[in-house]
């Protein structure tokens, strides 16, 4: 019940394409859903995050769509660029006391080709 | 304002040795989380600490692993008698005192290789 399932495992798109990464969760107590970007040899960096009371959030070229009833959320990258090539992780967390540990998906390796 | 710092960045140990991983949170942050990332996998929560307190260690293996965050100095993740299965990247994240939802900022990680 603590899992976050992420797909696809890898994705190749051409420059300018719109890669879409999907995540699903079971635990309805999750109340915060961030996406992280990780380059090889680096730590994850927060891209964008959403809470369940919002169905969509956009920041620059990155958009999160959230479907509370289906317990699914997705990341769209508009006008993708080769520099977007990285591994993307969805995550979920809930406040328990003063903690908000993150449960991560397994990651999607994105390659944007010229 | 320096980000989360971790050292060493790479650590090689032989089976049975001890590994000590250090994490200095961002300035003003009093909460530290440790995560482990196995090759080709996502990050798994290990432990959450505040200064001098372990708040949640539900992700820590019961044996050989321990963590601390002393009043002064960095947080330390200690692995005793390492085995090959401990080879992974260990990431530390920090956040300021919770006032609702606080972003976790990750360090660059320590890559542990057990020979």
CSV table of C-alpha atoms in Angstrom, one decimal:
chain,number,residue,atom,x,y,z
A,1,UNK,CA,0.0,0.0,0.0
A,2,UNK,CA,3.0,2.2,0.4
A,3,UNK,CA,4.1,1.7,-3.2
A,4,UNK,CA,4.2,4.2,-6.0
A,5,UNK,CA,4.2,2.6,-9.4
A,6,UNK,CA,5.9,4.4,-12.3
A,7,UNK,CA,5.9,3.9,-16.0
A,8,UNK,CA,7.4,3.6,-18.5
A,9,UNK,CA,10.8,2.5,-17.4
A,10,UNK,CA,12.5,4.3,-20.3
A,11,UNK,CA,11.4,6.7,-23.0
A,12,UNK,CA,13.0,8.1,-26.1
A,13,UNK,CA,11.5,11.2,-27.8
A,14,UNK,CA,12.7,13.6,-30.4
A,15,UNK,CA,13.5,17.2,-29.6
A,16,UNK,CA,10.3,19.2,-29.4
A,17,UNK,CA,8.2,16.1,-28.4
A,18,UNK,CA,6.1,15.8,-25.3
A,19,UNK,CA,7.2,12.9,-23.1
A,20,UNK,CA,4.6,11.7,-20.6
A,21,UNK,CA,5.5,9.8,-17.4
A,22,UNK,CA,2.8,8.2,-15.4
A,23,UNK,CA,2.5,7.2,-11.7
A,24,UNK,CA,-0.1,5.5,-9.6
A,25,UNK,CA,-0.5,5.1,-5.9
A,26,UNK,CA,-2.7,3.1,-3.5
A,27,UNK,CA,-2.5,4.9,-0.2
A,28,UNK,CA,-5.1,7.6,-0.1
A,29,UNK,CA,-3.3,9.2,2.9
A,30,UNK,CA,-0.7,10.5,0.5
A,31,UNK,CA,-1.2,14.2,0.3
A,32,UNK,CA,1.9,15.6,-1.6
A,33,UNK,CA,3.2,14.5,-4.9
A,34,UNK,CA,6.6,15.8,-6.1
A,35,UNK,CA,8.6,15.0,-9.2
A,36,UNK,CA,12.4,14.8,-9.1
A,37,UNK,CA,14.9,15.0,-11.9
A,38,UNK,CA,18.2,13.2,-11.5
A,39,UNK,CA,21.3,13.5,-13.8
A,40,UNK,CA,24.0,10.7,-13.7
A,41,UNK,CA,26.2,11.0,-10.6
A,42,UNK,CA,24.0,13.7,-9.0
A,43,UNK,CA,21.3,13.8,-6.4
A,44,UNK,CA,17.6,14.2,-7.2
A,45,UNK,CA,16.4,17.8,-7.7
A,46,UNK,CA,12.8,18.9,-7.2
A,47,UNK,CA,11.1,19.8,-10.4
A,48,UNK,CA,7.5,20.5,-9.6
A,49,UNK,CA,5.0,19.2,-7.0
A,50,UNK,CA,1.2,19.1,-6.5
A,51,UNK,CA,-1.3,18.5,-3.8
A,52,UNK,CA,-4.5,16.5,-4.3
A,53,UNK,CA,-6.8,19.5,-4.2
A,54,UNK,CA,-5.5,20.7,-7.6
A,55,UNK,CA,-6.0,18.8,-10.9
A,56,UNK,CA,-3.1,20.4,-12.8
A,57,UNK,CA,-0.1,22.5,-12.1
A,58,UNK,CA,2.3,24.0,-14.6
A,59,UNK,CA,5.8,25.4,-14.1
A,60,UNK,CA,7.6,26.4,-17.3
A,61,UNK,CA,7.7,23.5,-19.6
A,62,UNK,CA,6.7,21.0,-16.9
A,63,UNK,CA,3.1,20.1,-16.1
A,64,UNK,CA,1.6,17.7,-13.6
A,65,UNK,CA,-1.8,16.3,-14.1
A,66,UNK,CA,-3.5,14.8,-11.1
A,67,UNK,CA,-6.5,12.4,-11.0
A,68,UNK,CA,-7.5,11.9,-7.4
A,69,UNK,CA,-10.3,9.4,-8.1
A,70,UNK,CA,-8.0,7.2,-10.2
A,71,UNK,CA,-5.1,7.8,-7.8
A,72,UNK,CA,-2.9,8.6,-10.7
A,73,UNK,CA,-0.7,11.5,-11.7
A,74,UNK,CA,1.6,12.3,-14.6
A,75,UNK,CA,4.4,14.5,-15.7
A,76,UNK,CA,4.3,16.2,-19.2
A,77,UNK,CA,7.4,17.9,-20.6
A,78,UNK,CA,6.5,20.4,-23.3
A,79,UNK,CA,8.9,21.1,-26.1
A,80,UNK,CA,11.5,18.7,-24.8
A,81,UNK,CA,15.1,19.4,-25.2
A,82,UNK,CA,18.3,17.2,-25.2
A,83,UNK,CA,19.2,18.9,-21.9
A,84,UNK,CA,16.0,17.3,-20.4
A,85,UNK,CA,17.6,13.8,-20.8
A,86,UNK,CA,17.7,12.5,-17.3
A,87,UNK,CA,16.0,10.1,-15.0
A,88,UNK,CA,12.7,11.3,-13.6
A,89,UNK,CA,11.2,10.1,-10.3
A,90,UNK,CA,7.7,10.6,-9.0
A,91,UNK,CA,7.2,10.5,-5.3
A,92,UNK,CA,4.5,10.7,-2.7
A,93,UNK,CA,4.4,11.6,1.0
A,94,UNK,CA,2.1,12.2,3.9
A,95,UNK,CA,2.5,14.1,7.1
A,96,UNK,CA,2.8,11.7,10.0
A,97,UNK,CA,3.6,13.7,13.1
A,98,UNK,CA,6.4,15.9,12.0
A,99,UNK,CA,7.8,13.6,9.4
A,100,UNK,CA,7.1,13.6,5.6
A,101,UNK,CA,9.2,10.8,4.2
A,102,UNK,CA,9.1,10.3,0.5
A,103,UNK,CA,8.0,7.1,-1.3
A,104,UNK,CA,9.6,7.1,-4.7
A,105,UNK,CA,8.6,5.4,-8.0
A,106,UNK,CA,11.2,3.3,-9.7
A,107,UNK,CA,12.2,6.0,-12.2
A,108,UNK,CA,11.9,6.8,-15.9
A,109,UNK,CA,15.0,7.2,-18.0
A,110,UNK,CA,14.3,9.9,-20.6
A,111,UNK,CA,16.4,10.4,-23.7
A,112,UNK,CA,15.6,13.4,-25.9
A,113,UNK,CA,17.3,13.0,-29.3
A,114,UNK,CA,18.1,15.8,-31.8
B,1,UNK,CA,24.0,29.4,0.9
B,2,UNK,CA,25.6,26.0,0.3
B,3,UNK,CA,23.5,23.1,-0.5
B,4,UNK,CA,23.4,19.8,1.2
B,5,UNK,CA,26.9,18.4,1.5
B,6,UNK,CA,27.8,14.8,1.6
B,7,UNK,CA,31.2,13.1,2.0
B,8,UNK,CA,32.9,11.2,0.9
B,9,UNK,CA,31.4,11.1,-2.6
B,10,UNK,CA,32.8,7.7,-3.2
B,11,UNK,CA,33.7,5.1,-0.7
B,12,UNK,CA,35.2,1.6,-1.2
B,13,UNK,CA,35.2,-0.9,1.5
B,14,UNK,CA,36.0,-4.6,1.8
B,15,UNK,CA,33.5,-7.0,3.3
B,16,UNK,CA,33.4,-6.8,7.1
B,17,UNK,CA,34.7,-3.2,7.3
B,18,UNK,CA,32.8,-0.2,8.6
B,19,UNK,CA,31.4,2.6,6.4
B,20,UNK,CA,30.7,6.1,7.7
B,21,UNK,CA,28.8,8.5,5.5
B,22,UNK,CA,28.4,12.1,6.5
B,23,UNK,CA,25.8,14.7,5.7
B,24,UNK,CA,25.8,18.4,6.4
B,25,UNK,CA,22.3,19.9,5.9
B,26,UNK,CA,21.6,23.2,4.3
B,27,UNK,CA,22.0,26.2,6.7
B,28,UNK,CA,18.9,26.6,8.8
B,29,UNK,CA,17.7,23.1,8.2
B,30,UNK,CA,17.2,20.9,11.2
B,31,UNK,CA,15.7,17.8,9.6
B,32,UNK,CA,17.7,15.2,7.8
B,33,UNK,CA,16.5,12.2,5.8
B,34,UNK,CA,18.6,9.3,4.5
B,35,UNK,CA,17.7,7.3,1.4
B,36,UNK,CA,19.3,4.4,-0.4
B,37,UNK,CA,19.3,3.9,-4.1
B,38,UNK,CA,20.2,0.6,-5.6
B,39,UNK,CA,21.3,0.4,-9.2
B,40,UNK,CA,18.5,1.0,-11.6
B,41,UNK,CA,16.0,1.5,-8.8
B,42,UNK,CA,14.3,4.4,-7.0
B,43,UNK,CA,15.3,5.8,-3.7
B,44,UNK,CA,14.1,4.0,-0.6
B,45,UNK,CA,13.6,5.9,2.7
B,46,UNK,CA,15.8,4.7,5.5
B,47,UNK,CA,15.7,7.1,8.5
B,48,UNK,CA,14.5,10.6,9.5
B,49,UNK,CA,16.3,12.6,12.2
B,50,UNK,CA,16.2,15.9,13.9
B,51,UNK,CA,19.0,17.2,16.0
B,52,UNK,CA,19.8,14.6,18.6
B,53,UNK,CA,16.7,12.6,17.9
B,54,UNK,CA,15.7,9.7,15.6
B,55,UNK,CA,12.1,10.4,14.5
B,56,UNK,CA,11.4,7.6,12.1
B,57,UNK,CA,13.8,4.7,11.4
B,58,UNK,CA,11.2,2.4,9.8
B,59,UNK,CA,13.3,2.0,6.6
B,60,UNK,CA,16.6,1.1,8.4
B,61,UNK,CA,17.7,-2.5,8.3
B,62,UNK,CA,17.5,-3.9,11.9
B,63,UNK,CA,21.2,-4.9,12.0
B,64,UNK,CA,24.5,-3.2,11.2
B,65,UNK,CA,22.9,0.1,10.3
B,66,UNK,CA,22.7,3.1,12.6
B,67,UNK,CA,22.3,6.9,12.2
B,68,UNK,CA,22.8,9.9,14.3
B,69,UNK,CA,22.5,13.7,14.1
B,70,UNK,CA,24.3,15.2,17.0
B,71,UNK,CA,23.8,18.7,18.4
B,72,UNK,CA,27.0,19.8,16.7
B,73,UNK,CA,28.4,18.4,13.4
B,74,UNK,CA,27.0,16.5,10.5
B,75,UNK,CA,24.6,13.6,10.5
B,76,UNK,CA,26.3,10.2,10.2
B,77,UNK,CA,25.0,7.0,8.7
B,78,UNK,CA,27.1,4.1,9.9
B,79,UNK,CA,27.2,0.7,8.4
B,80,UNK,CA,29.0,-2.0,10.3
B,81,UNK,CA,30.5,-5.2,8.8
B,82,UNK,CA,29.5,-4.2,5.3
B,83,UNK,CA,28.4,-6.8,2.8
B,84,UNK,CA,28.3,-6.7,-1.0
B,85,UNK,CA,24.6,-6.0,-0.9
B,86,UNK,CA,25.2,-2.7,0.8
B,87,UNK,CA,26.7,-1.4,-2.4
B,88,UNK,CA,24.5,1.5,-3.4
B,89,UNK,CA,24.2,5.3,-3.6
B,90,UNK,CA,23.2,6.8,-0.2
B,91,UNK,CA,21.5,10.2,-0.4
B,92,UNK,CA,20.9,12.6,2.4
B,93,UNK,CA,18.1,15.2,2.2
B,94,UNK,CA,17.4,18.1,4.5
B,95,UNK,CA,14.4,20.3,5.1
B,96,UNK,CA,13.7,23.3,7.4
B,97,UNK,CA,11.4,22.8,10.4
B,98,UNK,CA,8.0,21.6,9.2
B,99,UNK,CA,5.4,24.3,8.9
B,100,UNK,CA,3.2,22.2,6.6
B,101,UNK,CA,4.9,20.9,3.6
B,102,UNK,CA,8.6,21.4,3.3
B,103,UNK,CA,10.7,20.6,0.3
B,104,UNK,CA,13.5,18.1,0.8
B,105,UNK,CA,16.7,19.1,-0.8
B,106,UNK,CA,19.1,16.3,-1.7
B,107,UNK,CA,22.8,16.1,-1.5
B,108,UNK,CA,25.0,14.6,-4.3
B,109,UNK,CA,25.1,11.3,-2.6
B,110,UNK,CA,27.8,8.9,-1.4
B,111,UNK,CA,28.4,5.9,-3.7
B,112,UNK,CA,29.5,2.9,-1.6
B,113,UNK,CA,31.2,0.0,-3.3
B,114,UNK,CA,31.8,-3.1,-1.2
B,115,UNK,CA,34.4,-5.5,-2.6
